[in-house]
Amino acid sequence: MSSEDFVTLVSADNHRFIISKEVASISSVLKNTQGFEESKTGKINLDMDGDILECVVEYLYYHYKYREQAETGNIPEFNIPTHLALELLVKADYLDI
Amino acid sequence: MSRRRGASNVRGPNSALTEFLRVEGITENFRRRRERETEQQIADLTQDSSDDVNESSTTADNTEVEASTSGSRSTIRDIEEDEDVQQIRLAARRKRRAAGEQISDDEDDGNNVGDSDDEDYVVGNEYKIEGEEDTCIECHQPFKLSVYSRYDKLRKGYLCEDCNELIKAEERKKRKNQMSAKRRRKRVAQALLDKSFVKIPSLQDVCIKVITSNIDQVETLGDIGTSNLNEISKILSKNRSLDNSTMALFLNPNMTKIEFWDCSNVDSDSFNKIASFCPNLTSLTLFMCGQFHNDNLVYFSDKLNLNELNLNGPFLISDVMWQEFFENGGKNLENFEIRNTHRFGNDSLISLLENCGSSLKSLKLSRLDGIDSAAMYELIPHYLTQNCLETLEISYPKSEELVTNELIINVLSMCEGSLSSLNLDGCSDLTDSFTQEMVKFNLDKLTSLSLKNLDQIKDFDFTNFKNNGLISLNLYKCVELSEASVYSILKHSCSTLVELCLNSVPVSKNFWWQIFTPNNDELKKRYLKSDSDDESENDDEDDDESPKAFYDELSFPNLTSLDLGFVRSVDDQVLNLISKKCPKLKVLEVFGDNRCTFGAKVREDLIIIGRQGDLN
C-alpha cells in the first residue's frame, strides 16, 4: 500500500494515529473530510484526547475486522475503559460510529 | 439379465401388465427383437406406468439421443444439468442394489439397464454386469465395473472410481454451499422477522452499555460537565436508551435544566425522582412522556418552581389536573409547550391563560384535540401582555376553522414588537387576508416563520414588510403560493436565510434560472428584451403582472439547509446553479424531483438527498 492509502488522525494533545483510509471511512465524518484540505495533507485534526482517539481507532479496526462476520453473530465483544464511557459516547456520536 | 435370473426368486410387487408379460414370455430380449421390427408400437406396449415422461421419450428416440451424445463428448459439468432427476434415480438404484434386492420388474429400469446384445448401441458402455471391464466415459481409461460405478445417463456410459470420486466431491461441495447459503438466508430472514438487525454494535451502543451497567457508580464514568450532560441526554434519546437506570446519570442537585427527548422508557416513579433529586430545576423538557402521570404533576408542582415546561404526549394528565397545576405550581411559567394530548381541554387553556398568560414569553400549542372551540383560541390575545410573547406556535388544531385570520391578527397586534418565532403549521383556514395583514405589522424581530400546509395562501408580498430578514422559513406544501410571492419573500430575506423549505411550492425553472443568473448576463438581457417587447418599457425589477416575469439575481450567503422536495422544476442545471450561488449550503433535499440525477456538478461538500439514483 502506498502512503495514499493512509490517513493520520491527530488528537488534541498531538497523538498521531496512522490508519488506513478504508478503515477511517467507516466513520462517515472522517470519510467526508476527504474532498477537503484534509485529503491533501492526509491529516485530520480531531478535538479529542489521545486516549479517546485510541479507543476510537481500536473500534474502527474492530469494526473493519469483523464486519464480514457480523451476520453469523459470533464476534467478540468490544471493550472500552469505563472511565472514558461518557466522553467516548459524545465523540462516537460526533464521528457517527 | 443373466445376473437377475441367477439370483434368488424373491420378487417384489408387480403390476398386472408386468405379470401378464412375464406369463406370456415377453421378456427383454423378446421386446428388443420386436422393437427392431415395429419400434414405436413395442415401445408403447412395454411402457410401465411408473416410467416418467422423460424416460419414455429417451426410450422412444433411443437411437437419436445416442448418436448425438456419442458425437459430442461432454464434461463432468454436463451431468449436473439433469441432476435432480438423476440423483433421485441414482439414489434409488443404489439403495436397491445395496439391499441386494432382486430387481424383478423388467420394464422398471428398462432404459438405464441397457442390453448387451443390442447392435443399436454404438458405444460399448451400455448396461453391464459388475466385474466386467469397461472404459470410463470421462477419462477413457479401462476399469473394472462395480455395483457402485456411476452410470452417466447423458453420455450413456459408466464412470471409473476416480472420476466418480471427483464428481462426488464436487456434489458434496455444492450441497454444502447450498446448505450454508440456505442457513444464511434463514438467519437474515429470522432477524428480519425479529425486527432486529444483525450487525456490529456501534461504538455508541458499546458506550451506552457500559454506562448503563455502571450507572450506580456515576463517578467511575468520568467527569464530563453539565453542558455535555445535555449532549449525552440527547444522544441517549437518539439511541432510544434513556430509561429508569440511564436517567440517574442526570439527577444531581446542580441541574437547573433537564431535557429528555424520549421518555417512553421512563416510568412514573422515575419521573418523581427528577423532582426529588433536582430541587433547583427551572426548566424541564419531557418528550414522549406517555407515562407521565397525574401524581407526577402534583409532585412536581409541590417540589419545583419551574419557569419552563415542555411536554410532548402527556396524555395521562387530566383536564382537572392541568387546572390545578396552573393554579398552584405553574404560576411562574414563562415558557410553556404542550403537544399531542387530547386531555388538555378548553378549561385547561383558560386556566393556563388566567394564571400565566400575562407573563408568557413562549407559548406552543400543537395537536391539542381537547380544545374544540374557536372562542377558546380567541381568548389568547386578551390575556397576553403587550410585547411580551416571543415565541408562538399554534399548530395542527383539531379542525382548521378553529384558528382564524382574525385570531392570528389579534395575537400579532399584541406581540408585534417582541415576536421572534411564529409557527402556524396546519392552520389551513388561514387565507390571503391573514398574509396581507401580517406584512403590515412591524415584526422586525421575527426571524423564524413556519407556515406548513397553508394551502389557501396565494399572495404573500414581502416587498413592504418591516422586518430585518428571516433566518428560518418553512413554506412546506403551500401549494397555491404564487411565484411572485416566493420571489418577494426570497428577495426580502435572501441575505439572512439559513434554513429554507419550499417543499411542493410550485415555481418554474425560469424562476430558478433568473434568480441565480446575474442581471448583466447576455442571455438574461435578451430574455428581458423579448419580454419588454410585449409590455413596453418595463425592465424594472419586479414585473409580476406580465406572464414573463423578470427576477433580479439573488444571493444566499448564509443558506445552509434547503428543501426543494417536489418542486418539479428543479433539475440538474438548477442544482448546478444552487451549488454555485449558495456557498454555505450543506444539505439540499430534492425528494420527488425526478429530473435531478447524478449528472449534476455540485460542490463536494454539498449533500444532496432524495435523488432517485440514491436507491441503487
mmCIF file of C-alpha atoms in Angstrom, chain B residues 368-596:
data_model
loop_
_atom_site.group_PDB
_atom_site.id
_atom_site.type_symbol
_atom_site.label_atom_id
_atom_site.label_comp_id
_atom_site.label_asym_id
_atom_site.label_seq_id
_atom_site.Cartn_x
_atom_site.Cartn_y
_atom_site.Cartn_z
ATOM 1 C CA LEU B 368 -54.392 19.557 21.106
ATOM 2 C CA ASP B 369 -57.631 17.916 20.141
ATOM 3 C CA GLY B 370 -59.163 18.765 23.511
ATOM 4 C CA ILE B 371 -59.508 22.390 22.509
ATOM 5 C CA ASP B 372 -62.511 22.286 20.251
ATOM 6 C CA SER B 373 -63.913 25.778 20.361
ATOM 7 C CA ALA B 374 -62.712 28.730 18.323
ATOM 8 C CA ALA B 375 -63.774 31.002 21.184
ATOM 9 C CA MET B 376 -61.069 29.441 23.375
ATOM 10 C CA TYR B 377 -58.315 30.241 20.931
ATOM 11 C CA GLU B 378 -59.737 33.733 20.611
ATOM 12 C CA LEU B 379 -59.150 34.249 24.320
ATOM 13 C CA ILE B 380 -55.390 34.001 23.892
ATOM 14 C CA PRO B 381 -54.710 37.613 22.814
ATOM 15 C CA HIS B 382 -56.789 39.002 25.703
ATOM 16 C CA TYR B 383 -54.529 37.550 28.344
ATOM 17 C CA LEU B 384 -51.199 38.375 26.799
ATOM 18 C CA THR B 385 -49.111 41.303 27.921
ATOM 19 C CA GLN B 386 -48.266 43.736 25.146
ATOM 20 C CA ASN B 387 -44.917 42.951 23.557
ATOM 21 C CA CYS B 388 -44.051 40.087 25.856
ATOM 22 C CA LEU B 389 -44.600 36.980 23.795
ATOM 23 C CA GLU B 390 -41.530 35.976 21.812
ATOM 24 C CA THR B 391 -42.426 32.575 20.523
ATOM 25 C CA LEU B 392 -45.825 31.490 19.383
ATOM 26 C CA GLU B 393 -46.879 28.201 17.968
ATOM 27 C CA ILE B 394 -50.442 27.254 17.293
ATOM 28 C CA SER B 395 -50.302 24.284 15.024
ATOM 29 C CA TYR B 396 -52.499 21.459 13.844
ATOM 30 C CA PRO B 397 -55.700 22.385 15.693
ATOM 31 C CA LYS B 398 -58.442 19.809 15.877
ATOM 32 C CA SER B 399 -60.168 21.346 12.892
ATOM 33 C CA GLU B 400 -58.978 24.097 10.647
ATOM 34 C CA GLU B 401 -61.771 26.567 11.335
ATOM 35 C CA LEU B 402 -60.672 26.893 14.983
ATOM 36 C CA VAL B 403 -57.787 29.128 14.038
ATOM 37 C CA THR B 404 -58.973 32.085 12.019
ATOM 38 C CA ASN B 405 -57.333 35.012 10.285
ATOM 39 C CA GLU B 406 -58.730 37.394 12.931
ATOM 40 C CA LEU B 407 -57.313 35.395 15.813
ATOM 41 C CA ILE B 408 -53.789 35.410 14.456
ATOM 42 C CA ILE B 409 -54.005 39.078 13.529
ATOM 43 C CA ASN B 410 -55.183 39.889 17.063
ATOM 44 C CA VAL B 411 -52.330 37.910 18.581
ATOM 45 C CA LEU B 412 -49.823 39.587 16.301
ATOM 46 C CA SER B 413 -51.073 43.001 17.347
ATOM 47 C CA MET B 414 -50.289 42.063 20.953
ATOM 48 C CA CYS B 415 -46.741 40.910 20.350
ATOM 49 C CA GLU B 416 -45.733 42.962 17.352
ATOM 50 C CA GLY B 417 -42.570 44.273 18.928
ATOM 51 C CA SER B 418 -41.363 41.090 20.590
ATOM 52 C CA LEU B 419 -42.266 38.139 18.408
ATOM 53 C CA SER B 420 -39.266 36.299 17.079
ATOM 54 C CA SER B 421 -40.734 32.983 16.100
ATOM 55 C CA LEU B 422 -44.122 32.190 14.623
ATOM 56 C CA ASN B 423 -45.354 28.739 13.782
ATOM 57 C CA LEU B 424 -48.814 28.228 12.299
ATOM 58 C CA ASP B 425 -48.357 24.798 10.741
ATOM 59 C CA GLY B 426 -51.519 23.152 9.598
ATOM 60 C CA CYS B 427 -53.846 26.076 10.331
ATOM 61 C CA SER B 428 -55.147 25.666 6.849
ATOM 62 C CA ASP B 429 -58.068 28.028 7.299
ATOM 63 C CA LEU B 430 -55.704 30.990 7.071
ATOM 64 C CA THR B 431 -56.042 32.881 3.829
ATOM 65 C CA ASP B 432 -54.592 35.800 1.967
ATOM 66 C CA SER B 433 -56.295 38.270 4.271
ATOM 67 C CA PHE B 434 -54.003 36.990 7.035
ATOM 68 C CA THR B 435 -50.876 37.354 4.945
ATOM 69 C CA GLN B 436 -51.892 40.807 3.770
ATOM 70 C CA GLU B 437 -52.418 41.957 7.349
ATOM 71 C CA MET B 438 -49.332 40.248 8.638
ATOM 72 C CA VAL B 439 -46.923 42.124 6.386
ATOM 73 C CA LYS B 440 -48.390 45.403 7.632
ATOM 74 C CA PHE B 441 -47.181 44.691 11.158
ATOM 75 C CA ASN B 442 -43.814 45.867 12.305
ATOM 76 C CA LEU B 443 -42.414 42.427 13.030
ATOM 77 C CA ASP B 444 -38.804 43.469 12.969
ATOM 78 C CA LYS B 445 -37.682 40.820 15.447
ATOM 79 C CA LEU B 446 -39.285 37.958 13.607
ATOM 80 C CA THR B 447 -36.604 35.536 12.460
ATOM 81 C CA SER B 448 -38.385 32.251 12.199
ATOM 82 C CA LEU B 449 -41.591 31.603 10.314
ATOM 83 C CA SER B 450 -43.231 28.293 9.674
ATOM 84 C CA LEU B 451 -46.415 28.011 7.661
ATOM 85 C CA LYS B 452 -46.646 24.362 6.718
ATOM 86 C CA ASN B 453 -49.670 23.140 4.828
ATOM 87 C CA LEU B 454 -51.330 26.523 4.436
ATOM 88 C CA ASP B 455 -52.908 25.569 1.164
ATOM 89 C CA GLN B 456 -55.097 28.641 0.759
ATOM 90 C CA ILE B 457 -52.347 31.203 0.690
ATOM 91 C CA LYS B 458 -51.713 32.639 -2.751
ATOM 92 C CA ASP B 459 -50.233 36.051 -2.187
ATOM 93 C CA PHE B 460 -47.585 36.820 0.349
ATOM 94 C CA ASP B 461 -45.918 40.041 -0.682
ATOM 95 C CA PHE B 462 -42.887 40.819 1.445
ATOM 96 C CA THR B 463 -41.942 43.932 -0.526
ATOM 97 C CA ASN B 464 -43.061 46.349 2.177
ATOM 98 C CA PHE B 465 -42.658 44.003 5.133
ATOM 99 C CA LYS B 466 -40.968 45.761 8.062
ATOM 100 C CA ASN B 467 -38.643 43.061 9.153
ATOM 101 C CA ASN B 468 -34.901 42.591 9.366
ATOM 102 C CA GLY B 469 -34.876 39.365 7.460
ATOM 103 C CA LEU B 470 -35.928 35.837 8.296
ATOM 104 C CA ILE B 471 -33.390 33.238 9.292
ATOM 105 C CA SER B 472 -35.628 30.232 9.042
ATOM 106 C CA LEU B 473 -38.577 29.924 6.713
ATOM 107 C CA ASN B 474 -40.769 26.934 6.138
ATOM 108 C CA LEU B 475 -43.377 27.036 3.394
ATOM 109 C CA TYR B 476 -43.835 23.281 3.182
ATOM 110 C CA LYS B 477 -46.782 22.443 0.930
ATOM 111 C CA CYS B 478 -48.047 25.963 0.497
ATOM 112 C CA VAL B 479 -49.118 24.686 -2.859
ATOM 113 C CA GLU B 480 -51.004 27.753 -4.008
ATOM 114 C CA LEU B 481 -48.283 30.265 -3.286
ATOM 115 C CA SER B 482 -47.518 32.333 -6.363
ATOM 116 C CA GLU B 483 -44.085 32.553 -7.862
ATOM 117 C CA ALA B 484 -44.084 36.329 -7.437
ATOM 118 C CA SER B 485 -44.702 35.902 -3.706
ATOM 119 C CA VAL B 486 -41.852 33.438 -3.394
ATOM 120 C CA TYR B 487 -39.648 35.918 -5.176
ATOM 121 C CA SER B 488 -40.666 38.817 -2.919
ATOM 122 C CA ILE B 489 -40.010 36.683 0.172
ATOM 123 C CA LEU B 490 -36.622 35.488 -1.036
ATOM 124 C CA LYS B 491 -35.637 38.946 -2.174
ATOM 125 C CA HIS B 492 -36.524 40.265 1.263
ATOM 126 C CA SER B 493 -34.663 37.641 3.269
ATOM 127 C CA CYS B 494 -32.077 36.125 0.937
ATOM 128 C CA SER B 495 -29.138 37.616 2.803
ATOM 129 C CA THR B 496 -30.220 36.290 6.200
ATOM 130 C CA LEU B 497 -31.846 32.956 5.401
ATOM 131 C CA VAL B 498 -30.137 29.925 6.884
ATOM 132 C CA GLU B 499 -32.887 27.352 6.572
ATOM 133 C CA LEU B 500 -35.413 27.348 3.802
ATOM 134 C CA CYS B 501 -38.108 24.863 2.907
ATOM 135 C CA LEU B 502 -40.028 25.308 -0.310
ATOM 136 C CA ASN B 503 -41.285 21.740 -0.472
ATOM 137 C CA SER B 504 -44.085 21.437 -3.035
ATOM 138 C CA VAL B 505 -44.208 25.171 -3.750
ATOM 139 C CA PRO B 506 -44.807 25.495 -7.480
ATOM 140 C CA VAL B 507 -42.091 27.579 -9.070
ATOM 141 C CA SER B 508 -40.851 27.370 -12.618
ATOM 142 C CA LYS B 509 -37.425 26.558 -13.879
ATOM 143 C CA ASN B 510 -37.276 30.037 -15.372
ATOM 144 C CA PHE B 511 -37.544 31.394 -11.829
ATOM 145 C CA TRP B 512 -34.515 29.448 -10.685
ATOM 146 C CA TRP B 513 -32.571 30.433 -13.731
ATOM 147 C CA GLN B 514 -33.334 34.104 -13.249
ATOM 148 C CA ILE B 515 -32.626 34.401 -9.531
ATOM 149 C CA PHE B 516 -29.303 32.624 -9.952
ATOM 150 C CA THR B 517 -28.163 34.470 -13.074
ATOM 151 C CA PRO B 518 -26.504 37.907 -12.958
ATOM 152 C CA ASN B 519 -28.599 40.724 -14.312
ATOM 153 C CA ASN B 520 -25.923 41.620 -16.824
ATOM 154 C CA ASP B 521 -25.847 38.156 -18.277
ATOM 155 C CA GLU B 522 -26.302 38.357 -22.053
ATOM 156 C CA LEU B 523 -28.892 35.653 -22.162
ATOM 157 C CA LYS B 524 -30.901 37.222 -19.389
ATOM 158 C CA LYS B 525 -30.743 40.632 -21.060
ATOM 159 C CA ARG B 526 -32.006 39.148 -24.253
ATOM 160 C CA TYR B 527 -34.759 37.378 -22.369
ATOM 161 C CA LEU B 528 -35.684 40.655 -20.713
ATOM 162 C CA LYS B 529 -35.736 42.410 -24.067
ATOM 163 C CA SER B 530 -38.058 39.920 -25.609
ATOM 164 C CA ASP B 531 -40.218 40.419 -22.591
ATOM 165 C CA SER B 532 -40.366 44.192 -22.787
ATOM 166 C CA ASP B 533 -41.458 43.895 -26.391
ATOM 167 C CA ASP B 534 -44.770 42.703 -25.116
ATOM 168 C CA GLU B 535 -45.029 45.202 -22.327
ATOM 169 C CA SER B 536 -43.488 48.410 -23.488
ATOM 170 C CA GLU B 537 -40.520 49.640 -21.481
ATOM 171 C CA ASN B 538 -40.852 47.677 -18.330
ATOM 172 C CA ASP B 539 -37.429 46.463 -17.366
ATOM 173 C CA ASP B 540 -37.771 47.454 -13.737
ATOM 174 C CA GLU B 541 -37.158 44.922 -11.001
ATOM 175 C CA ASP B 542 -40.447 43.190 -10.375
ATOM 176 C CA ASP B 543 -42.690 42.687 -13.267
ATOM 177 C CA ASP B 544 -45.143 40.484 -11.555
ATOM 178 C CA GLU B 545 -48.105 41.188 -13.746
ATOM 179 C CA SER B 546 -46.701 40.069 -17.019
ATOM 180 C CA PRO B 547 -46.696 36.377 -17.796
ATOM 181 C CA LYS B 548 -42.954 36.625 -18.388
ATOM 182 C CA ALA B 549 -41.741 37.904 -15.048
ATOM 183 C CA PHE B 550 -38.315 39.334 -14.544
ATOM 184 C CA TYR B 551 -36.450 38.480 -11.373
ATOM 185 C CA ASP B 552 -33.294 40.037 -10.007
ATOM 186 C CA GLU B 553 -30.336 37.919 -9.209
ATOM 187 C CA LEU B 554 -30.373 36.904 -5.565
ATOM 188 C CA SER B 555 -27.567 35.559 -3.471
ATOM 189 C CA PHE B 556 -27.876 33.396 -0.404
ATOM 190 C CA PRO B 557 -24.662 33.863 1.535
ATOM 191 C CA ASN B 558 -25.851 32.111 4.724
ATOM 192 C CA LEU B 559 -28.160 29.421 3.458
ATOM 193 C CA THR B 560 -27.098 26.049 4.866
ATOM 194 C CA SER B 561 -30.167 23.890 4.533
ATOM 195 C CA LEU B 562 -32.605 23.895 1.651
ATOM 196 C CA ASP B 563 -35.563 21.637 0.973
ATOM 197 C CA LEU B 564 -36.821 21.675 -2.598
ATOM 198 C CA GLY B 565 -38.676 18.386 -2.450
ATOM 199 C CA PHE B 566 -41.437 18.028 -5.020
ATOM 200 C CA VAL B 567 -40.509 21.279 -6.697
ATOM 201 C CA ARG B 568 -40.580 19.508 -10.021
ATOM 202 C CA SER B 569 -38.856 22.263 -11.930
ATOM 203 C CA VAL B 570 -35.613 21.547 -10.107
ATOM 204 C CA ASP B 571 -33.236 19.634 -12.349
ATOM 205 C CA ASP B 572 -29.523 19.141 -12.773
ATOM 206 C CA GLN B 573 -28.988 22.635 -14.159
ATOM 207 C CA VAL B 574 -30.774 24.190 -11.201
ATOM 208 C CA LEU B 575 -28.673 22.068 -8.852
ATOM 209 C CA ASN B 576 -25.540 23.365 -10.541
ATOM 210 C CA LEU B 577 -26.702 26.947 -10.080
ATOM 211 C CA ILE B 578 -27.679 26.399 -6.447
ATOM 212 C CA SER B 579 -24.374 24.762 -5.720
ATOM 213 C CA LYS B 580 -22.574 27.804 -7.116
ATOM 214 C CA LYS B 581 -24.746 30.536 -5.668
ATOM 215 C CA CYS B 582 -25.242 29.215 -2.136
ATOM 216 C CA PRO B 583 -21.675 28.878 -0.886
ATOM 217 C CA LYS B 584 -22.579 27.682 2.586
ATOM 218 C CA LEU B 585 -25.263 25.228 1.593
ATOM 219 C CA LYS B 586 -24.658 21.858 3.228
ATOM 220 C CA VAL B 587 -27.849 19.881 2.808
ATOM 221 C CA LEU B 588 -30.178 20.039 -0.154
ATOM 222 C CA GLU B 589 -33.258 17.838 -0.309
ATOM 223 C CA VAL B 590 -34.725 17.046 -3.690
ATOM 224 C CA PHE B 591 -37.185 14.246 -2.978
ATOM 225 C CA GLY B 592 -39.603 13.775 -5.820
ATOM 226 C CA ASP B 593 -37.635 15.908 -8.233
ATOM 227 C CA ASN B 594 -37.077 13.209 -10.740
ATOM 228 C CA ARG B 595 -35.078 15.348 -13.084
ATOM 229 C CA CYS B 596 -32.271 15.519 -10.537
#
